[in-house]
Tab-separated table of C-alpha atoms (C1' of nucleotides) in Angstrom:
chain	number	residue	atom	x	y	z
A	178	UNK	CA	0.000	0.000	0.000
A	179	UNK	CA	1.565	3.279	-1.314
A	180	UNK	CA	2.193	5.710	1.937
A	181	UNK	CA	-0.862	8.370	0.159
A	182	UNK	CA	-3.251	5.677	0.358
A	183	UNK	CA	-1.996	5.001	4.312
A	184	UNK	CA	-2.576	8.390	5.064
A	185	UNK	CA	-6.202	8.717	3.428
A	186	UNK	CA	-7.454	5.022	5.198
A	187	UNK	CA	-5.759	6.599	8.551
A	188	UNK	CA	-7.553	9.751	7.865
A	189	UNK	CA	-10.767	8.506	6.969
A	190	UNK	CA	-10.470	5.971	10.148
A	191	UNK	CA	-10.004	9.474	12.075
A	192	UNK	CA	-12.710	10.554	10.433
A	193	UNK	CA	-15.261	8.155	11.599
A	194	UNK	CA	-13.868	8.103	15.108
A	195	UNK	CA	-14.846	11.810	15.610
A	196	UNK	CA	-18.435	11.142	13.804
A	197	UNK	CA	-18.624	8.542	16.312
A	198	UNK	CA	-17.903	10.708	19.025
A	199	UNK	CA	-19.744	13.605	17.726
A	200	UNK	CA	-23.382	10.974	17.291
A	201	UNK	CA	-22.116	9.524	21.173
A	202	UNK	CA	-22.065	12.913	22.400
A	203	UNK	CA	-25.404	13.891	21.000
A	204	UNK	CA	-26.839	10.788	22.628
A	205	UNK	CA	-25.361	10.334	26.419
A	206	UNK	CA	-26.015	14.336	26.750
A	207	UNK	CA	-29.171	13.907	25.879
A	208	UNK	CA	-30.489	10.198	27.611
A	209	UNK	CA	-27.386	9.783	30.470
A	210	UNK	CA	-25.063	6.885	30.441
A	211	UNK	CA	-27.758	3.998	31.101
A	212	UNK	CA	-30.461	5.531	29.434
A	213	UNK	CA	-28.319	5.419	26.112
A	214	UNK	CA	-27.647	2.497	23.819
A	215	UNK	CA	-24.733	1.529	21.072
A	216	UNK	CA	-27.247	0.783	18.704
A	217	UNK	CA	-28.772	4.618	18.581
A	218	UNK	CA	-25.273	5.585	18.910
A	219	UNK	CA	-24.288	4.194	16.022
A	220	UNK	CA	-27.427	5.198	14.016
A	221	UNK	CA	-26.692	8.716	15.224
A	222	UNK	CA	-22.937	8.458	13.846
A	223	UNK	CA	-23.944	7.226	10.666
A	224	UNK	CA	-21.814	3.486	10.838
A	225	UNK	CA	-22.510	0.344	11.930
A	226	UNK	CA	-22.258	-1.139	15.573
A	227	UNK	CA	-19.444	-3.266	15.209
A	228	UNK	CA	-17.429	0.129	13.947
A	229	UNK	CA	-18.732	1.616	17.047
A	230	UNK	CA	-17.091	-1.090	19.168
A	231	UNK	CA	-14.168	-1.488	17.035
A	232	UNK	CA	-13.330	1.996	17.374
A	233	UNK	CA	-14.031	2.371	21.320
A	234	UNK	CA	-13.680	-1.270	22.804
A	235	UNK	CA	-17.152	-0.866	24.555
A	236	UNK	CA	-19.909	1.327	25.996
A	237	UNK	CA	-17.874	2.397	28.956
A	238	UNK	CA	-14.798	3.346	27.050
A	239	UNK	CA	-16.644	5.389	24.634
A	240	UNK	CA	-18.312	7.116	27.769
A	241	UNK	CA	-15.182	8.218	29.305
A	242	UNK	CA	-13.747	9.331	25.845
A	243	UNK	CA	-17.089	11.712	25.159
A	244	UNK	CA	-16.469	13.216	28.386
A	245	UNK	CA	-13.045	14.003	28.281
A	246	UNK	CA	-13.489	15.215	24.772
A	247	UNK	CA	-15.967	17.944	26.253
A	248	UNK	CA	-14.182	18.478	28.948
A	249	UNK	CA	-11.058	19.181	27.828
A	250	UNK	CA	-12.002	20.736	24.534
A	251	UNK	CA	-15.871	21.646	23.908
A	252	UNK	CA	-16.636	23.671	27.431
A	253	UNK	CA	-12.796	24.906	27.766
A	254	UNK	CA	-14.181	28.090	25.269
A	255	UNK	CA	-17.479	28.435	28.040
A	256	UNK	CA	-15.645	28.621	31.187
A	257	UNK	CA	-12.868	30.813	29.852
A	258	UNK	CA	-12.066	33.360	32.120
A	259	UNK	CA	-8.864	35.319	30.608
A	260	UNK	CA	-7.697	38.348	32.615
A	261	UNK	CA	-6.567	39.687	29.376
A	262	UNK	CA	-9.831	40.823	27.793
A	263	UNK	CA	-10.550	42.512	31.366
A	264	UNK	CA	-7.493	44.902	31.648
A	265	UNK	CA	-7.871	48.548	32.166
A	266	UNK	CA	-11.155	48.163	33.794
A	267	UNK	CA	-11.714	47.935	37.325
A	268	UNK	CA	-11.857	45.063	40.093
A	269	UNK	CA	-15.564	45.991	40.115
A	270	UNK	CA	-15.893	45.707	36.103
A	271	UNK	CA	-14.008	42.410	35.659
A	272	UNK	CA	-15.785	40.504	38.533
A	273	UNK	CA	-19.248	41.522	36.917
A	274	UNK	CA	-18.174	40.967	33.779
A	275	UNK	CA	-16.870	37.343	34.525
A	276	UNK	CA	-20.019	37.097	36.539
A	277	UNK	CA	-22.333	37.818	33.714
A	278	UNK	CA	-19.898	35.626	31.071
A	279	UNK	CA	-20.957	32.710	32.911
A	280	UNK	CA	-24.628	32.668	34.076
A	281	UNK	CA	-24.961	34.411	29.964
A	282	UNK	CA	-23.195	30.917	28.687
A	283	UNK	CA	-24.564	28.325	30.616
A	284	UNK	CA	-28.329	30.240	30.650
A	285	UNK	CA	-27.863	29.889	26.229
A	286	UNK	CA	-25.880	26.961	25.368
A	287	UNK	CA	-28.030	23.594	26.488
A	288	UNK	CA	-24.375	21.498	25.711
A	289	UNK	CA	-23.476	23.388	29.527
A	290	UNK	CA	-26.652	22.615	31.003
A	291	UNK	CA	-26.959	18.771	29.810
A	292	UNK	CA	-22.896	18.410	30.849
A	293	UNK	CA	-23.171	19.486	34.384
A	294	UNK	CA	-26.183	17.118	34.497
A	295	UNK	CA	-24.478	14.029	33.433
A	296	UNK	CA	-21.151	14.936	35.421
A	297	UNK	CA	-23.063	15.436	38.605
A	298	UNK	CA	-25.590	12.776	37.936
A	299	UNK	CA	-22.794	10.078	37.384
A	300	UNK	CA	-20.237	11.452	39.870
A	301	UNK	CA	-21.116	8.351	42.379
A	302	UNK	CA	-20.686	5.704	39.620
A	303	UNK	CA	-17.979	7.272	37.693
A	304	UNK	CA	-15.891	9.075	39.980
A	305	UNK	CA	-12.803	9.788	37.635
A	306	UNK	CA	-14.729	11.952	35.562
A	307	UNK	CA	-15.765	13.910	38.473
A	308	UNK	CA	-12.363	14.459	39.016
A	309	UNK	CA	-11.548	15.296	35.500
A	310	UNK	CA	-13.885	17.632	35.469
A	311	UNK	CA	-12.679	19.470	38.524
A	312	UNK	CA	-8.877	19.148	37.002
A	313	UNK	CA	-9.909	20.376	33.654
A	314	UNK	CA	-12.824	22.729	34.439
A	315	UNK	CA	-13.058	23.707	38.093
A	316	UNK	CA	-9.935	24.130	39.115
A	317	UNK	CA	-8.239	26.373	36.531
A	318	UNK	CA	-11.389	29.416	36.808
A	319	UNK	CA	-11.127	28.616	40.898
A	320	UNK	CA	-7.644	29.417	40.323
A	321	UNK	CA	-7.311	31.860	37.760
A	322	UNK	CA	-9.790	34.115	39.679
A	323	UNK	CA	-8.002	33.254	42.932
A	324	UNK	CA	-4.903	34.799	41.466
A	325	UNK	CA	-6.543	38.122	40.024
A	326	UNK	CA	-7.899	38.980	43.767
A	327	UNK	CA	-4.410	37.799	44.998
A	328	UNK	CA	-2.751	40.649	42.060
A	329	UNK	CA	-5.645	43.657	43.321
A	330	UNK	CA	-4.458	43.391	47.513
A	331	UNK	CA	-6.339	46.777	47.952
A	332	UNK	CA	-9.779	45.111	47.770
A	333	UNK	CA	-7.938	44.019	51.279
A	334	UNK	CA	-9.550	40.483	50.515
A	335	UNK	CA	-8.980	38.305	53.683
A	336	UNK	CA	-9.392	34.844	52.173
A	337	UNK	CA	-9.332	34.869	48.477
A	338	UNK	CA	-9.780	31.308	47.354
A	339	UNK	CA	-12.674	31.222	49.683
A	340	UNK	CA	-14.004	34.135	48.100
A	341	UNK	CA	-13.910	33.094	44.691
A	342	UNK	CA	-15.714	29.847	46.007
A	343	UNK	CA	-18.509	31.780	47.285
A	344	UNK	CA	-18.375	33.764	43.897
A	345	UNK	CA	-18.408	30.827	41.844
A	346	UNK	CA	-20.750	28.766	43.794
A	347	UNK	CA	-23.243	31.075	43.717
A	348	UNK	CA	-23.169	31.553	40.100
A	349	UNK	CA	-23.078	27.983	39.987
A	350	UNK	CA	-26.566	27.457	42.261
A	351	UNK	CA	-28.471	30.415	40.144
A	352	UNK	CA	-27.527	28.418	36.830
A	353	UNK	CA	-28.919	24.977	38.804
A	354	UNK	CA	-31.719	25.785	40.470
A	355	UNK	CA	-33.052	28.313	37.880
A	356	UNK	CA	-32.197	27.299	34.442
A	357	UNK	CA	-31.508	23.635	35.167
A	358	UNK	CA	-33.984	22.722	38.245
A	359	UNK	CA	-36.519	24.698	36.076
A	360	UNK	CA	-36.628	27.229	39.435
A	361	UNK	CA	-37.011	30.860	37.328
A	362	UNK	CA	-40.694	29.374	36.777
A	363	UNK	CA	-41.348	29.066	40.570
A	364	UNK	CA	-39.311	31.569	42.458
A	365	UNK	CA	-38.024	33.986	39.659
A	366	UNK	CA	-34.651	36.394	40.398
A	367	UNK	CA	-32.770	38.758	38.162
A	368	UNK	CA	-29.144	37.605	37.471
A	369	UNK	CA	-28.660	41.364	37.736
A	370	UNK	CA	-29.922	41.439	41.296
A	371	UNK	CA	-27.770	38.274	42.066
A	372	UNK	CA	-24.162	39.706	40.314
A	373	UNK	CA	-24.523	43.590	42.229
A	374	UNK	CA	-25.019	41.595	45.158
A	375	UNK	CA	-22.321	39.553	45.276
A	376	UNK	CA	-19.528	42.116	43.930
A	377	UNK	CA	-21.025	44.527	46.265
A	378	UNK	CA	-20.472	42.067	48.944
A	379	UNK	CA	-16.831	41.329	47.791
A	380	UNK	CA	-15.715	44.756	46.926
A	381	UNK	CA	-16.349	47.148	49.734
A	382	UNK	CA	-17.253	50.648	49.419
A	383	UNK	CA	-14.770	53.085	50.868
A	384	UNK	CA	-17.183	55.336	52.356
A	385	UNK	CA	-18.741	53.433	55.420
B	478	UNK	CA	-65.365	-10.026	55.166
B	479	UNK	CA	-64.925	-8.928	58.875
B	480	UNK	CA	-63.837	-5.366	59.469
B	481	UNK	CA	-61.218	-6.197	61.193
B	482	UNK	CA	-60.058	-8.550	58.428
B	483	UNK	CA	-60.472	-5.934	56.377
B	484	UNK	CA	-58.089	-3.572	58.111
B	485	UNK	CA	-55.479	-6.505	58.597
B	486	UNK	CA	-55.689	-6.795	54.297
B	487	UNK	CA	-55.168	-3.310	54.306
B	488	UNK	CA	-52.387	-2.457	56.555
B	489	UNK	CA	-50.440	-5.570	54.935
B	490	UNK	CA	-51.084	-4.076	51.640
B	491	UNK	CA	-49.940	-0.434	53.289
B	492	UNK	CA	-46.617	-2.580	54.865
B	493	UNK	CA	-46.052	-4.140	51.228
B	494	UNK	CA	-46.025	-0.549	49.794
B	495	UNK	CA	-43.571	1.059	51.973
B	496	UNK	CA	-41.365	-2.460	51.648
B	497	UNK	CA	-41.956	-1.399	48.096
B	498	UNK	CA	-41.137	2.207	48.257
B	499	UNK	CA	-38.071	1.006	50.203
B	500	UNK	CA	-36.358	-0.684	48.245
B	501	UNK	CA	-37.125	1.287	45.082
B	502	UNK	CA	-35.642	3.888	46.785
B	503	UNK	CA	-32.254	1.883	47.280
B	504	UNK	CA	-32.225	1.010	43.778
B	505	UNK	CA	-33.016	4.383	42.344
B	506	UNK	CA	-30.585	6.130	44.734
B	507	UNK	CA	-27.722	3.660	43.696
B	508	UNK	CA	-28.220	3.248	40.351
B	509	UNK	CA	-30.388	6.288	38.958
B	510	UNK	CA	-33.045	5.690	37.063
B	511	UNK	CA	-32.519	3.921	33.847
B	512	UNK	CA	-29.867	2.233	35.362
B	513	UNK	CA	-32.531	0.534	37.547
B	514	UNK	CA	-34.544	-2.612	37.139
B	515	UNK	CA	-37.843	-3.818	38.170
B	516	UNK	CA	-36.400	-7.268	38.558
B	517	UNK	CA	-33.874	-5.831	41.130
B	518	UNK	CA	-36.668	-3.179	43.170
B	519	UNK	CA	-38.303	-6.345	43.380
B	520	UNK	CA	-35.754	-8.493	44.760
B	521	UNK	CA	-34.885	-5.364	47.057
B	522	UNK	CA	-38.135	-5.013	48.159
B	523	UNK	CA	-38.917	-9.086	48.570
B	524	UNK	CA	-41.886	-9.190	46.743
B	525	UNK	CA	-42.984	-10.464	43.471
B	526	UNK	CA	-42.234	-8.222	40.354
B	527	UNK	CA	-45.874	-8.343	39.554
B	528	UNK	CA	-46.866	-7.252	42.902
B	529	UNK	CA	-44.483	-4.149	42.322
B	530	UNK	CA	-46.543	-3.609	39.528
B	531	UNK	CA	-49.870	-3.899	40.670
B	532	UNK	CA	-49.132	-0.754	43.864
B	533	UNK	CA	-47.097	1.425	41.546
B	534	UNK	CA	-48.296	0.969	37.470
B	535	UNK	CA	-44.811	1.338	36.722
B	536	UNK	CA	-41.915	2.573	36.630
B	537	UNK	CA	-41.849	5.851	36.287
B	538	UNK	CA	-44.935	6.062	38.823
B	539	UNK	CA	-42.687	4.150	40.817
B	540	UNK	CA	-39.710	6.663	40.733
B	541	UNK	CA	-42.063	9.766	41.108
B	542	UNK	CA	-43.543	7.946	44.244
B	543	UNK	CA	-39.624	6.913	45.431
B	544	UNK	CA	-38.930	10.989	44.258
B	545	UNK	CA	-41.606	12.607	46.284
B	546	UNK	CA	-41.225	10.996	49.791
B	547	UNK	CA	-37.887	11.482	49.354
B	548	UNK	CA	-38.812	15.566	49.152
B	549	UNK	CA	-41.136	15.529	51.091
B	550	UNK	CA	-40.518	13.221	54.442
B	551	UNK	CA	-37.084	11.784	54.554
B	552	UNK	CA	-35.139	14.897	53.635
B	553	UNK	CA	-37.153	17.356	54.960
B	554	UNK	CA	-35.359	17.389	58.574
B	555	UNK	CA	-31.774	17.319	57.019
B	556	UNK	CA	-32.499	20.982	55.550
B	557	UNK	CA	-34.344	22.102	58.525
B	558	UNK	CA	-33.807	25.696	59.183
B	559	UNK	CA	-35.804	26.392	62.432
B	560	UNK	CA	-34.654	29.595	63.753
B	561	UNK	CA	-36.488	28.952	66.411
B	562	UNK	CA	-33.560	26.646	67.918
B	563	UNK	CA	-31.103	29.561	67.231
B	564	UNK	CA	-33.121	32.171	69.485
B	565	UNK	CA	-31.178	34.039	71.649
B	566	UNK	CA	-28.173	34.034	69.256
B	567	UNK	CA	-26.620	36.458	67.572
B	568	UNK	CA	-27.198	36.848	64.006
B	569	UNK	CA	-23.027	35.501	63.035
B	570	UNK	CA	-24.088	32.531	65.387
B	571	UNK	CA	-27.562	31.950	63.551
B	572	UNK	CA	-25.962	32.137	60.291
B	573	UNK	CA	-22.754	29.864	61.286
B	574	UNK	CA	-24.481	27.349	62.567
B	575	UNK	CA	-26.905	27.135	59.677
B	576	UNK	CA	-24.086	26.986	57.166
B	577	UNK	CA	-22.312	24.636	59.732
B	578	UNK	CA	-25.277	22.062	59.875
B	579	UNK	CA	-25.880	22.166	56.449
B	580	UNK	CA	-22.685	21.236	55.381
B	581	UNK	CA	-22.293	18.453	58.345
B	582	UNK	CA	-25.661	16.993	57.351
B	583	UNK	CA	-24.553	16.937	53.832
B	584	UNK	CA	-21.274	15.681	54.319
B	585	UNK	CA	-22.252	12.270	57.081
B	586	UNK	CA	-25.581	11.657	54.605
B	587	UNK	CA	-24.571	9.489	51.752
B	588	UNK	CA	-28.626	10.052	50.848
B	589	UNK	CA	-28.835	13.410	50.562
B	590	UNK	CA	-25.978	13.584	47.682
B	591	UNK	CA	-27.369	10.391	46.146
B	592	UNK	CA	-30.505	12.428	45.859
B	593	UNK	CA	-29.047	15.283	44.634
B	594	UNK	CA	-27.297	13.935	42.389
B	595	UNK	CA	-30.216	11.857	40.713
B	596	UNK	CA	-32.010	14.786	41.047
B	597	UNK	CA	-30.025	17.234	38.965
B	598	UNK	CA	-29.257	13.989	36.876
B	599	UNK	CA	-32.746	13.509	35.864
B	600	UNK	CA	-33.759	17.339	36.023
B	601	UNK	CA	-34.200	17.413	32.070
B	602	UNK	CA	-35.972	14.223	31.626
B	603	UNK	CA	-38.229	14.267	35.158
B	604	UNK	CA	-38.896	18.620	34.957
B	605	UNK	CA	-41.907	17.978	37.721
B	606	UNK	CA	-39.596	16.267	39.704
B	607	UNK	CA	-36.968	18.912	39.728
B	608	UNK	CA	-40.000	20.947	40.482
B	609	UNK	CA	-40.890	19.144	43.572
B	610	UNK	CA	-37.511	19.503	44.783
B	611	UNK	CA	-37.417	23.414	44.175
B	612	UNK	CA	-40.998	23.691	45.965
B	613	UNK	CA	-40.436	21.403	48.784
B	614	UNK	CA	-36.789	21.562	49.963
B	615	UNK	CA	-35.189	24.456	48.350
B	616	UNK	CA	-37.698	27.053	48.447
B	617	UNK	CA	-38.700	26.536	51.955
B	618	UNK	CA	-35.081	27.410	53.100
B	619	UNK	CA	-34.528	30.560	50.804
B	620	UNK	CA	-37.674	31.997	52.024
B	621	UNK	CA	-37.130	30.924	55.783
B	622	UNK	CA	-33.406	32.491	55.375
B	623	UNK	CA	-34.827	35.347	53.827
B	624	UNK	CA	-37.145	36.264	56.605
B	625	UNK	CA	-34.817	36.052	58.948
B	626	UNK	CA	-32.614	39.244	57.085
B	627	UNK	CA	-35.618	40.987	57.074
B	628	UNK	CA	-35.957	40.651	60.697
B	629	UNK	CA	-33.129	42.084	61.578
B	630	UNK	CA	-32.490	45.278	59.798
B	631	UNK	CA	-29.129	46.282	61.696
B	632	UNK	CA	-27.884	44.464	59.573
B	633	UNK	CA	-28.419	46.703	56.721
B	634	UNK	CA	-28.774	44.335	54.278
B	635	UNK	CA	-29.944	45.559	50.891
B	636	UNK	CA	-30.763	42.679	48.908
B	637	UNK	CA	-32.402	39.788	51.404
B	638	UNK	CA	-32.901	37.182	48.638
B	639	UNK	CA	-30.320	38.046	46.655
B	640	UNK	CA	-27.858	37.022	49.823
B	641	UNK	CA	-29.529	34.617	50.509
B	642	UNK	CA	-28.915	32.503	47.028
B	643	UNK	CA	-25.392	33.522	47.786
B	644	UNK	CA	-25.264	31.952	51.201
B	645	UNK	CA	-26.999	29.050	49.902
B	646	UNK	CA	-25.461	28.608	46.494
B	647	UNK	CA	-22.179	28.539	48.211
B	648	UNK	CA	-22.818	26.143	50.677
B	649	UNK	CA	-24.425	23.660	47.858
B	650	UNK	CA	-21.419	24.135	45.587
B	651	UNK	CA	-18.905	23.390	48.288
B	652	UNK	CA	-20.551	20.375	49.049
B	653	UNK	CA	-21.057	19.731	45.489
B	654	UNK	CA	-17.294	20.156	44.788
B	655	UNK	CA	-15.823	18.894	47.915
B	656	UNK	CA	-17.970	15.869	48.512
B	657	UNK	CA	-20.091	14.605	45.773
B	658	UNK	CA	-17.542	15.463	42.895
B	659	UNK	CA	-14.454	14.396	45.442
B	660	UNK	CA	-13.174	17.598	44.694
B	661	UNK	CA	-11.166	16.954	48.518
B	662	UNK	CA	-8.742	14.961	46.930
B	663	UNK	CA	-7.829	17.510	44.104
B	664	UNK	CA	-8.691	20.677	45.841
B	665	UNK	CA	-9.221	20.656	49.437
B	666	UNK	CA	-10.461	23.720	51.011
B	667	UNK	CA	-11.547	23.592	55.321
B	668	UNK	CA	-15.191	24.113	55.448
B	669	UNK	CA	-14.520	26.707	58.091
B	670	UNK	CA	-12.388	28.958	56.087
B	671	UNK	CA	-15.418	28.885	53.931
B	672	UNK	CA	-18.406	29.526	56.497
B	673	UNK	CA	-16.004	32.214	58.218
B	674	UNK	CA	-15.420	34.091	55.019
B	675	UNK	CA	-19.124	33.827	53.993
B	676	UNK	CA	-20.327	34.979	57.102
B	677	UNK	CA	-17.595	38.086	56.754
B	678	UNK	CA	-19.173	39.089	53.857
B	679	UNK	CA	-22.440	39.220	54.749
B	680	UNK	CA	-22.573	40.677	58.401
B	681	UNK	CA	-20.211	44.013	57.701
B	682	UNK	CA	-17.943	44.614	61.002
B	683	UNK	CA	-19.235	47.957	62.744
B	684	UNK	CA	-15.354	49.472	62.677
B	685	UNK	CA	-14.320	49.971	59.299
C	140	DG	C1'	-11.852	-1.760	8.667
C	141	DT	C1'	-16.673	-2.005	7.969
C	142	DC	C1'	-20.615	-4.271	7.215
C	143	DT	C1'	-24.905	-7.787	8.246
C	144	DA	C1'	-26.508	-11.157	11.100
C	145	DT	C1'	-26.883	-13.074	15.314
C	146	DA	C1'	-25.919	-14.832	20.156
C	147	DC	C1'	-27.376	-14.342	24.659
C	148	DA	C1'	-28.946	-11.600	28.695
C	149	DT	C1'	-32.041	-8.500	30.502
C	150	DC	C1'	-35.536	-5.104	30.034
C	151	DG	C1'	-40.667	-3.484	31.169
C	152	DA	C1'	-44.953	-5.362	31.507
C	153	DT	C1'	-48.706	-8.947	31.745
C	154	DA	C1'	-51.466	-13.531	31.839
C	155	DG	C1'	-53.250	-16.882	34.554
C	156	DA	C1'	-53.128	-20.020	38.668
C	157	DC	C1'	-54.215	-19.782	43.448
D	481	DG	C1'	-53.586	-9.594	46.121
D	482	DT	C1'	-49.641	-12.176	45.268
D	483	DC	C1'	-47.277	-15.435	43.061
D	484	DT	C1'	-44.710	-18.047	38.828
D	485	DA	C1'	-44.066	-18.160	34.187
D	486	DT	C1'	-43.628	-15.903	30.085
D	487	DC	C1'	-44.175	-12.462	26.275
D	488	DG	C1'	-41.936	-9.349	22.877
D	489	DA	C1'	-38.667	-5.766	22.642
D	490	DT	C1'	-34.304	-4.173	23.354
D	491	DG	C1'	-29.713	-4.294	25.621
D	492	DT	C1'	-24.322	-5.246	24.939
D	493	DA	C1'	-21.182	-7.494	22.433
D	494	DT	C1'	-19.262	-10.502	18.772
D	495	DA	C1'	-18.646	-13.840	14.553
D	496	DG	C1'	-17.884	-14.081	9.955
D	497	DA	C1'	-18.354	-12.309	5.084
D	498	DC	C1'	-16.250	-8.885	2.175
DNA sequence: GTCTATACATCGATAGAC
DNA sequence: GTCTATCGATGTATAGAC
């Protein structure tokens, strides 16, 4: 076999391993890892089963490998919180800024909503991913942010990893119990109430 | 029939329910809710599979009946905010010790993250069920919590709700991220440094 | 490498005896 | 009411042709 035609089969073998992925990922965000099968995978990817298993080994394999695909590339754009696009405006500007980034992306894009699901709901039967996701997701914005309020000491900010926890986490609960729990129908709160809030909270006025 | 006789049928049908709703609610919480069978809630249960059948319908009455006690009895005490216990306290005690026993009765109960986790698992498949949840458990707190800002106006609180939801959401997402995503091993953070900070925030120190 | 066809277990749900 | 036995559909995974 002449080393063009290697590179096309290898290519088109590539190829079907990211349709695969892509029709996977369509499928466990949408029914969970038990609630999907390899037969409405495969549909979904457009080859048979056996090229499904051939490519992936089995269901659990290709489960880990859909995850760690979003994680790592897919929700690395949503959670990206770069200092850089914040400089020249104030502590107050960046933190509502990052603030509003996140509840904006997770409130539009249903990929965020039906991820966090499927981490959280299978965090007790597939605990690596939990942990991949606090490695690859969690971890960097927790300390990214941790840092900025570490480079700004005249916000005189006591604790600042535990304040970007109680930042985050309450971003994090507005986007769950609202958007995802369905809660904005029931007990219904601006974002904008929730973000002035919270910086107000974290950036003290001088004048007291 | 006898009356007696009657009642005897009837409370043995009543025990075979709650054997029922019992061990459906082992299997559920372990497993989630395709991942469950009604061969195994049986076997859990000791009854027939047929008999699980004729109380519940099936299975997804099953799981709503499994969901709703869950919300509505067994839970119920482990996110019991009675400030009534707190009287006499001051209002950094009050809110310590609510964000203390939150987190402790989060952290020993391997039930309340199971549910939590099924339950924003299954939040976009099972919306009335996430509804139940934001109605019977988290609601109740927010509002109790929010009352309890509004009764003390010293502490010149703007935005009752609004810090609430940040109290709250950063109590969830610690335990979230700590416990149920084993974000200790990766990332630990003392729950203390946390609670102490929060509190901090939200009750402004009189010399400043 | 990728397909069709199939093996074998388990699924939700029910029929019929008692 | 509760059981055993069973139905048809669907599950994961693989064998064998090409």
């Amino acid at each position: 076999m002449s080393k063009t035609k290697q590179n096309l089969e290898r290519s088109k073998s590539a190829e079907k391993s990211r349709a695969i992925l892509k029709g996977a990922m369509e499928e466990f965000l949408k029914h969970g890892y038990a609630g999907s099968s390899m037969d409405k995978v495969a549909k979904a990817s457009g080859v048979s089963k056996a090229t499904v298993y051939s490519h992936f080994g089995d269901k659990e394999s290709l489960f880990n490998a859909v995850i760690h695909d979003l994680a790592q590339d897919r929700l690395k754009a949503s959670i990206d919180v770069q200092q850089s696009q914040f400089s020249g405006q104030s502590p107050r500007e960046v933190l509502s800024a990052i603030a509003t980034k996140m509840i904006t992306n997770a409130t539009q894009d249903s990929v965020v909503q039906d991820f966090m699901r499927i981490i959280i709901g299978e965090s007790g039967r597939f605990p690596e991913l939990a942990k991949a996701y606090v490695n690859n997701l969690a971890k960097p914005v927790i300390e990214t942010s941790t840092q900025y309020l570490k480079d700004h000491p005249e916000l005189e900010i006591k604790d600042p990893e535990a304040t970007v926890r109680i930042m985050i986490g309450s971003l994090v609960y507005f986007i769950v119990l609202q958007e995802m729990m369905h809660g904005k129908d029931i007990m219904p709160l601006e974002s904008d109430r929730l973000i002035n809030t919270l910086v107000n909270l974290i950036i003290k006025d001088q004048d007291c």
